[in-house]
Amino acid sequence: MSAENPADAQKISKWFIVDGHLDLAYNALGWRRDYRRAARSTRQREADSYVARGAGQCTVGLPDLVCGHVGVVFGTIFLEPAHHMLGEGPLSYRDPDEAHELGLAQLDFYHRWADTEPHVHVVENQNDLSNVLSAWHL
């Protein structure tokens, strides 16, 4: 959608989409996906690779989220127990300490991404959410 006059631009900025589940940190750390790229670019880079076979086709990138007016994403922290892997997942743990360490690494990924990308913010409390909503003029 494009806005050719300021009134249309204001209407556009008053709505956004909430995505309730994206395994961004898991795929970035485990499969080395770079979500700064659009999904189409990642798919082209991963064509016929072990990543595409293991993780599946990339469906989203930050440019896609911004273009699609996705204003809030629930970025998951996902791990697999090593003895019960769902597939060929790269982030599996053998004990609770390893699970904790891998989970913290994913949380750190989100914080580091927010530190370097102006479109990314970690929402940890109501004030953080209010700041995101105000950026959308809500």
PDB file of C-alpha atoms in Angstrom:
ATOM      1  CA  MET A   1       0.000   0.000   0.000  1.00  0.00           C
ATOM      2  CA  SER A   2       1.369   3.424  -0.795  1.00  0.00           C
ATOM      3  CA  ALA A   3       0.344   6.812   0.424  1.00  0.00           C
ATOM      4  CA  GLU A   4       0.450   9.642  -2.045  1.00  0.00           C
ATOM      5  CA  ASN A   5      -0.884  12.343   0.231  1.00  0.00           C
ATOM      6  CA  PRO A   6      -0.346  13.065   3.951  1.00  0.00           C
ATOM      7  CA  ALA A   7      -3.922  12.148   4.908  1.00  0.00           C
ATOM      8  CA  ASP A   8      -3.421   8.638   3.484  1.00  0.00           C
ATOM      9  CA  ALA A   9      -0.047   8.329   5.201  1.00  0.00           C
ATOM     10  CA  GLN A  10      -1.651   9.165   8.531  1.00  0.00           C
ATOM     11  CA  LYS A  11      -4.357   6.517   7.996  1.00  0.00           C
ATOM     12  CA  ILE A  12      -1.738   3.906   7.137  1.00  0.00           C
ATOM     13  CA  SER A  13       0.344   4.603  10.251  1.00  0.00           C
ATOM     14  CA  LYS A  14      -2.629   3.972  12.555  1.00  0.00           C
ATOM     15  CA  TRP A  15      -2.745   0.213  12.019  1.00  0.00           C
ATOM     16  CA  PHE A  16      -0.290  -2.621  12.334  1.00  0.00           C
ATOM     17  CA  ILE A  17      -0.191  -6.400  12.525  1.00  0.00           C
ATOM     18  CA  VAL A  18       0.791  -8.495  15.542  1.00  0.00           C
ATOM     19  CA  ASP A  19       2.637 -11.725  14.747  1.00  0.00           C
ATOM     20  CA  GLY A  20       2.162 -14.136  17.628  1.00  0.00           C
ATOM     21  CA  HIS A  21       5.078 -16.500  16.941  1.00  0.00           C
ATOM     22  CA  LEU A  22       8.389 -16.196  15.099  1.00  0.00           C
ATOM     23  CA  ASP A  23      11.420 -18.367  15.881  1.00  0.00           C
ATOM     24  CA  LEU A  24      13.819 -15.602  14.881  1.00  0.00           C
ATOM     25  CA  ALA A  25      16.576 -16.182  17.448  1.00  0.00           C
ATOM     26  CA  TYR A  26      16.469 -19.948  16.982  1.00  0.00           C
ATOM     27  CA  ASN A  27      16.891 -19.635  13.223  1.00  0.00           C
ATOM     28  CA  ALA A  28      19.463 -16.847  13.433  1.00  0.00           C
ATOM     29  CA  LEU A  29      21.671 -18.618  15.967  1.00  0.00           C
ATOM     30  CA  GLY A  30      21.056 -22.203  14.963  1.00  0.00           C
ATOM     31  CA  TRP A  31      20.797 -21.911  11.194  1.00  0.00           C
ATOM     32  CA  ARG A  32      22.706 -18.635  10.768  1.00  0.00           C
ATOM     33  CA  ARG A  33      19.809 -16.874   9.060  1.00  0.00           C
ATOM     34  CA  ASP A  34      20.249 -13.136   8.674  1.00  0.00           C
ATOM     35  CA  TYR A  35      16.851 -11.573   9.257  1.00  0.00           C
ATOM     36  CA  ARG A  36      18.121  -8.164   8.199  1.00  0.00           C
ATOM     37  CA  ARG A  37      17.581  -9.457   4.646  1.00  0.00           C
ATOM     38  CA  ALA A  38      14.211  -9.918   2.980  1.00  0.00           C
ATOM     39  CA  ALA A  39      12.914 -13.485   2.903  1.00  0.00           C
ATOM     40  CA  ARG A  40      13.212 -13.644  -0.878  1.00  0.00           C
ATOM     41  CA  SER A  41      16.921 -12.877  -0.673  1.00  0.00           C
ATOM     42  CA  THR A  42      17.435 -15.503   2.025  1.00  0.00           C
ATOM     43  CA  ARG A  43      15.546 -18.104  -0.018  1.00  0.00           C
ATOM     44  CA  GLN A  44      17.784 -17.380  -3.019  1.00  0.00           C
ATOM     45  CA  ARG A  45      20.930 -17.716  -0.884  1.00  0.00           C
ATOM     46  CA  GLU A  46      19.705 -20.939   0.727  1.00  0.00           C
ATOM     47  CA  ALA A  47      18.394 -22.650  -2.409  1.00  0.00           C
ATOM     48  CA  ASP A  48      19.270 -26.365  -2.273  1.00  0.00           C
ATOM     49  CA  SER A  49      21.317 -25.902   0.916  1.00  0.00           C
ATOM     50  CA  TYR A  50      21.353 -27.897   4.141  1.00  0.00           C
ATOM     51  CA  VAL A  51      19.689 -24.906   5.843  1.00  0.00           C
ATOM     52  CA  ALA A  52      16.666 -24.985   3.542  1.00  0.00           C
ATOM     53  CA  ARG A  53      16.417 -28.762   4.020  1.00  0.00           C
ATOM     54  CA  GLY A  54      16.753 -28.552   7.800  1.00  0.00           C
ATOM     55  CA  ALA A  55      14.942 -25.325   8.666  1.00  0.00           C
ATOM     56  CA  GLY A  56      12.541 -25.122   5.763  1.00  0.00           C
ATOM     57  CA  GLN A  57      11.984 -22.220   3.432  1.00  0.00           C
ATOM     58  CA  CYS A  58      12.571 -18.776   4.927  1.00  0.00           C
ATOM     59  CA  THR A  59       9.269 -16.890   5.116  1.00  0.00           C
ATOM     60  CA  VAL A  60      10.165 -13.560   6.705  1.00  0.00           C
ATOM     61  CA  GLY A  61      12.857 -10.934   7.065  1.00  0.00           C
ATOM     62  CA  LEU A  62      12.902  -7.538   8.738  1.00  0.00           C
ATOM     63  CA  PRO A  63      12.269  -5.676   5.451  1.00  0.00           C
ATOM     64  CA  ASP A  64       9.169  -7.845   4.945  1.00  0.00           C
ATOM     65  CA  LEU A  65       7.913  -7.131   8.464  1.00  0.00           C
ATOM     66  CA  VAL A  66       8.396  -3.385   8.050  1.00  0.00           C
ATOM     67  CA  CYS A  67       6.766  -3.337   4.611  1.00  0.00           C
ATOM     68  CA  GLY A  68       3.846  -5.399   5.911  1.00  0.00           C
ATOM     69  CA  HIS A  69       3.226  -3.079   8.881  1.00  0.00           C
ATOM     70  CA  VAL A  70       4.033  -5.785  11.429  1.00  0.00           C
ATOM     71  CA  GLY A  71       4.356  -3.676  14.568  1.00  0.00           C
ATOM     72  CA  VAL A  72       4.700  -6.349  17.246  1.00  0.00           C
ATOM     73  CA  VAL A  73       6.277  -9.784  16.984  1.00  0.00           C
ATOM     74  CA  PHE A  74       6.367 -12.403  19.691  1.00  0.00           C
ATOM     75  CA  GLY A  75       9.931 -13.615  19.144  1.00  0.00           C
ATOM     76  CA  THR A  76      10.214 -17.042  20.687  1.00  0.00           C
ATOM     77  CA  ILE A  77      12.931 -18.729  22.663  1.00  0.00           C
ATOM     78  CA  PHE A  78      12.861 -22.309  21.410  1.00  0.00           C
ATOM     79  CA  LEU A  79      15.101 -25.283  22.215  1.00  0.00           C
ATOM     80  CA  GLU A  80      14.900 -29.018  21.672  1.00  0.00           C
ATOM     81  CA  PRO A  81      15.964 -31.707  24.128  1.00  0.00           C
ATOM     82  CA  ALA A  82      18.822 -33.656  22.521  1.00  0.00           C
ATOM     83  CA  HIS A  83      17.200 -37.020  23.227  1.00  0.00           C
ATOM     84  CA  HIS A  84      13.882 -36.015  21.650  1.00  0.00           C
ATOM     85  CA  MET A  85      14.744 -33.792  18.712  1.00  0.00           C
ATOM     86  CA  LEU A  86      11.858 -32.800  16.482  1.00  0.00           C
ATOM     87  CA  GLY A  87      14.075 -32.858  13.433  1.00  0.00           C
ATOM     88  CA  GLU A  88      17.612 -31.821  12.699  1.00  0.00           C
ATOM     89  CA  GLY A  89      17.438 -28.810  14.980  1.00  0.00           C
ATOM     90  CA  PRO A  90      20.744 -27.152  15.738  1.00  0.00           C
ATOM     91  CA  LEU A  91      19.913 -25.876  19.248  1.00  0.00           C
ATOM     92  CA  SER A  92      19.421 -28.896  21.457  1.00  0.00           C
ATOM     93  CA  TYR A  93      20.281 -29.334  25.110  1.00  0.00           C
ATOM     94  CA  ARG A  94      21.378 -32.258  27.244  1.00  0.00           C
ATOM     95  CA  ASP A  95      20.605 -30.880  30.697  1.00  0.00           C
ATOM     96  CA  PRO A  96      18.812 -27.955  32.404  1.00  0.00           C
ATOM     97  CA  ASP A  97      21.985 -25.862  32.645  1.00  0.00           C
ATOM     98  CA  GLU A  98      22.624 -26.148  28.926  1.00  0.00           C
ATOM     99  CA  ALA A  99      18.965 -25.312  28.196  1.00  0.00           C
ATOM    100  CA  HIS A 100      19.248 -22.208  30.376  1.00  0.00           C
ATOM    101  CA  GLU A 101      22.459 -21.126  28.644  1.00  0.00           C
ATOM    102  CA  LEU A 102      21.007 -21.603  25.152  1.00  0.00           C
ATOM    103  CA  GLY A 103      17.808 -19.795  26.127  1.00  0.00           C
ATOM    104  CA  LEU A 104      19.769 -16.835  27.470  1.00  0.00           C
ATOM    105  CA  ALA A 105      21.784 -16.741  24.234  1.00  0.00           C
ATOM    106  CA  GLN A 106      18.538 -16.360  22.280  1.00  0.00           C
ATOM    107  CA  LEU A 107      17.322 -13.606  24.600  1.00  0.00           C
ATOM    108  CA  ASP A 108      20.685 -11.884  24.141  1.00  0.00           C
ATOM    109  CA  PHE A 109      20.225 -12.138  20.353  1.00  0.00           C
ATOM    110  CA  TYR A 110      17.006 -10.121  20.599  1.00  0.00           C
ATOM    111  CA  HIS A 111      18.633  -7.470  22.797  1.00  0.00           C
ATOM    112  CA  ARG A 112      21.688  -7.146  20.522  1.00  0.00           C
ATOM    113  CA  TRP A 113      19.419  -6.885  17.473  1.00  0.00           C
ATOM    114  CA  ALA A 114      17.421  -4.110  19.157  1.00  0.00           C
ATOM    115  CA  ASP A 115      20.665  -2.293  19.979  1.00  0.00           C
ATOM    116  CA  THR A 116      21.657  -2.158  16.312  1.00  0.00           C
ATOM    117  CA  GLU A 117      18.351  -1.994  14.429  1.00  0.00           C
ATOM    118  CA  PRO A 118      16.031   1.016  14.840  1.00  0.00           C
ATOM    119  CA  HIS A 119      12.941  -1.023  13.852  1.00  0.00           C
ATOM    120  CA  VAL A 120      13.509  -3.613  16.592  1.00  0.00           C
ATOM    121  CA  HIS A 121      12.589  -3.047  20.250  1.00  0.00           C
ATOM    122  CA  VAL A 122      12.437  -5.558  23.061  1.00  0.00           C
ATOM    123  CA  VAL A 123       9.193  -5.170  24.988  1.00  0.00           C
ATOM    124  CA  GLU A 124       9.690  -6.195  28.605  1.00  0.00           C
ATOM    125  CA  ASN A 125       7.031  -4.147  30.346  1.00  0.00           C
ATOM    126  CA  GLN A 126       3.997  -1.949  29.799  1.00  0.00           C
ATOM    127  CA  ASN A 127       6.111   1.174  29.321  1.00  0.00           C
ATOM    128  CA  ASP A 128       8.067  -0.499  26.498  1.00  0.00           C
ATOM    129  CA  LEU A 129       4.801  -1.506  24.834  1.00  0.00           C
ATOM    130  CA  SER A 130       3.444   2.037  25.220  1.00  0.00           C
ATOM    131  CA  ASN A 131       6.550   3.344  23.419  1.00  0.00           C
ATOM    132  CA  VAL A 132       5.958   0.940  20.515  1.00  0.00           C
ATOM    133  CA  LEU A 133       2.295   1.905  20.305  1.00  0.00           C
ATOM    134  CA  SER A 134       3.117   5.606  20.370  1.00  0.00           C
ATOM    135  CA  ALA A 135       5.494   5.106  17.457  1.00  0.00           C
ATOM    136  CA  TRP A 136       2.431   3.855  15.543  1.00  0.00           C
ATOM    137  CA  HIS A 137       0.451   6.901  16.747  1.00  0.00           C
ATOM    138  CA  LEU A 138      -1.848   4.752  18.891  1.00  0.00           C
TER     139      LEU A 138
END
